[in-house]
Amino acid sequence: MKMWSGRFRQPLDPGFESWQRSFPFDKQLLNEELAASAAYAKALAGIGILSPAELEQITNALRDIGTDAQKDPALLDDEESEDVHHFVERQVVTRIGEVGYKLHSGRSRNEQITTDLRLYIRAQIDATLTGIAGLMETFVRRATEAGERTMPSYTHLQRAEPVLVAHWLLAYFEMFARDADRLTDCRKRLNVSPLGSGAIAGSTLPLDRHDIARTLEFDAPTANSMDATSDRDFAIEFLQALSVLGIHLSRWSEELIIFCSQEFGFVKLPESYSTGSSAMPQKQNPDALELIRAKSARLIGNASAVTINMKGLPLAYNKDLQETQQPIFDSAITALAMLQHATGFMREVQFDFAVMAAAAQSHFMNAFAAATYLVGKGVPFRRAHEIIGAAVRLCMDKGCELQALPLSELQSLNPAFEQDFYDAIQLNAVLDCHDVIGGTARARVKKALAEAGGRIAKLKGEAHAHA
Ligand code: ARG
């Protein structure tokens, strides 16, 4: 039986009937729907709408639907059910008869779907946080292994200054830490219970909404029924947070794709995460990275689809909201897989530290430090910049680096140069002169690495607190 056929005289157009159904995708919410329904049944019993015996019947039926669907997913091949809410109602009634219809007393699918989505996203956030923590751990391990190895850093993709490889890796650690933080924040705001909001104006039954919230481990009931039944802010926040995570993973992929090219040669692709070419026998391609870069576009697309869907909706529920589901499922699943493969790749990838170190010591990347040396000798920075610029010019004509210029030549540019200049522009000195919080000085990076462990432990604690 349909959930709404009473006032209709004509059947639905068969094509439209199947087109408007959401069960083909919202069957993914079965467990959430069962949990929410069990909590709702308990509340109905609390106000005497269900007798204790009826509550037990309904609760058992809900439990059995879950176990049966797990045993045999074919249970969900159901052409009749409009959506997961309809499916559960039909299943309950099949199992226990007419009393099953009592479950929907005072209830609306409008509050059910938003409850299910909150439960679903909450679980996905916890899984994503665990995935992010694993990825961050891998970055920290690789950064620790890299020790004091160096590489060039780039601005405009032109060589800028040498940095520790660990400093580079920890840049991504910070991005992922913010991603985790955004998801944790989203979780806090989404964790309220819409049940009891009814179709729009609030339930017609005096339900104990606090009790329902507690049963489902929500922090509180939602405060306004019109908002609650049409709100998808939590979905937008989740999808946007995943988009930003996707942007980070995509930038990382892009960088490694550049670094593994023959032109750079900083990175040796792991065979376990590459494929070959059907035509060119010599090829090893960075497919894992390319797919991660591409999947991030899906995350951004899904976030855009839901964001745009919401912007024109009058209060409260509109069927447009059904269209928010698939982007949510797709992004949740896509992001988890991206994290899994990024972590696997990062575990396996090899760095060619010799090539990186050679690159870190060429193309005048100590020029900023050289100018800073002159500042230390009392030369105003703008002048120092020009003097080192002139020295670089000289080197370019000669085909050498700054350290190869004899002191006499340097002193002809400016008398402030002394013998200690050569020590000041050596690789380690160049690194260590960036001795500020967040800088690439060796001691600073060591400290950042030491702190990273504690930050991951805290994140894991947060993810597992809910598991
Ligand atoms: N399948 C619907 C959705 O996903 C459930 C809510 C239906 N409510 C309604 N008034 N038709 O949005």
mmCIF file with all atom_site columns, N, CA and C in Angstrom, residues 139-148 166 169 449:
data_model
loop_
_atom_site.group_PDB
_atom_site.id
_atom_site.type_symbol
_atom_site.label_atom_id
_atom_site.label_alt_id
_atom_site.label_comp_id
_atom_site.label_asym_id
_atom_site.label_entity_id
_atom_site.label_seq_id
_atom_site.pdbx_PDB_ins_code
_atom_site.Cartn_x
_atom_site.Cartn_y
_atom_site.Cartn_z
_atom_site.occupancy
_atom_site.B_iso_or_equiv
_atom_site.pdbx_formal_charge
_atom_site.auth_seq_id
_atom_site.auth_comp_id
_atom_site.auth_asym_id
_atom_site.auth_atom_id
_atom_site.pdbx_PDB_model_num
ATOM 1  N N  . PHE A 1 139 ? 52.239 10.682 6.566  1.00 0.00 ? 139 PHE A N  1
ATOM 2  C CA . PHE A 1 139 ? 53.054 11.864 6.232  1.00 0.00 ? 139 PHE A CA 1
ATOM 3  C C  . PHE A 1 139 ? 54.124 12.092 7.298  1.00 0.00 ? 139 PHE A C  1
ATOM 4  N N  . VAL A 1 140 ? 53.721 11.928 8.550  1.00 0.00 ? 140 VAL A N  1
ATOM 5  C CA . VAL A 1 140 ? 54.679 12.166 9.634  1.00 0.00 ? 140 VAL A CA 1
ATOM 6  C C  . VAL A 1 140 ? 55.790 11.113 9.594  1.00 0.00 ? 140 VAL A C  1
ATOM 7  N N  . ARG A 1 141 ? 55.419 9.882  9.308  1.00 0.00 ? 141 ARG A N  1
ATOM 8  C CA . ARG A 1 141 ? 56.430 8.817  9.236  1.00 0.00 ? 141 ARG A CA 1
ATOM 9  C C  . ARG A 1 141 ? 57.418 9.121  8.108  1.00 0.00 ? 141 ARG A C  1
ATOM 10 N N  . ARG A 1 142 ? 56.921 9.510  6.970  1.00 0.00 ? 142 ARG A N  1
ATOM 11 C CA . ARG A 1 142 ? 57.808 9.805  5.842  1.00 0.00 ? 142 ARG A CA 1
ATOM 12 C C  . ARG A 1 142 ? 58.670 11.039 6.134  1.00 0.00 ? 142 ARG A C  1
ATOM 13 N N  . ALA A 1 143 ? 58.091 11.998 6.839  1.00 0.00 ? 143 ALA A N  1
ATOM 14 C CA . ALA A 1 143 ? 58.848 13.209 7.188  1.00 0.00 ? 143 ALA A CA 1
ATOM 15 C C  . ALA A 1 143 ? 59.960 12.855 8.179  1.00 0.00 ? 143 ALA A C  1
ATOM 16 N N  . THR A 1 144 ? 59.654 11.957 9.109  1.00 0.00 ? 144 THR A N  1
ATOM 17 C CA . THR A 1 144 ? 60.659 11.535 10.087 1.00 0.00 ? 144 THR A CA 1
ATOM 18 C C  . THR A 1 144 ? 61.799 10.808 9.379  1.00 0.00 ? 144 THR A C  1
ATOM 19 N N  . GLU A 1 145 ? 61.423 9.914  8.474  1.00 0.00 ? 145 GLU A N  1
ATOM 20 C CA . GLU A 1 145 ? 62.437 9.184  7.697  1.00 0.00 ? 145 GLU A CA 1
ATOM 21 C C  . GLU A 1 145 ? 63.328 10.128 6.887  1.00 0.00 ? 145 GLU A C  1
ATOM 22 N N  . ALA A 1 146 ? 62.742 11.204 6.390  1.00 0.00 ? 146 ALA A N  1
ATOM 23 C CA . ALA A 1 146 ? 63.505 12.128 5.527  1.00 0.00 ? 146 ALA A CA 1
ATOM 24 C C  . ALA A 1 146 ? 64.587 12.867 6.304  1.00 0.00 ? 146 ALA A C  1
ATOM 25 N N  . GLY A 1 147 ? 64.442 12.926 7.620  1.00 0.00 ? 147 GLY A N  1
ATOM 26 C CA . GLY A 1 147 ? 65.476 13.538 8.471  1.00 0.00 ? 147 GLY A CA 1
ATOM 27 C C  . GLY A 1 147 ? 65.834 14.939 8.003  1.00 0.00 ? 147 GLY A C  1
ATOM 28 N N  . GLU A 1 148 ? 67.131 15.139 7.708  1.00 0.00 ? 148 GLU A N  1
ATOM 29 C CA . GLU A 1 148 ? 67.567 16.491 7.312  1.00 0.00 ? 148 GLU A CA 1
ATOM 30 C C  . GLU A 1 148 ? 67.773 16.606 5.801  1.00 0.00 ? 148 GLU A C  1
ATOM 31 N N  . ALA A 1 166 ? 61.070 17.236 5.046  1.00 0.00 ? 166 ALA A N  1
ATOM 32 C CA . ALA A 1 166 ? 60.093 17.086 6.127  1.00 0.00 ? 166 ALA A CA 1
ATOM 33 C C  . ALA A 1 166 ? 59.185 18.315 6.228  1.00 0.00 ? 166 ALA A C  1
ATOM 34 N N  . LEU A 1 169 ? 56.601 18.045 3.552  1.00 0.00 ? 169 LEU A N  1
ATOM 35 C CA . LEU A 1 169 ? 55.570 17.045 3.881  1.00 0.00 ? 169 LEU A CA 1
ATOM 36 C C  . LEU A 1 169 ? 54.644 17.560 4.982  1.00 0.00 ? 169 LEU A C  1
ATOM 37 N N  . LEU A 1 449 ? 57.650 18.261 14.046 1.00 0.00 ? 449 LEU A N  1
ATOM 38 C CA . LEU A 1 449 ? 57.444 16.810 13.902 1.00 0.00 ? 449 LEU A CA 1
ATOM 39 C C  . LEU A 1 449 ? 57.092 16.178 15.242 1.00 0.00 ? 449 LEU A C  1
#
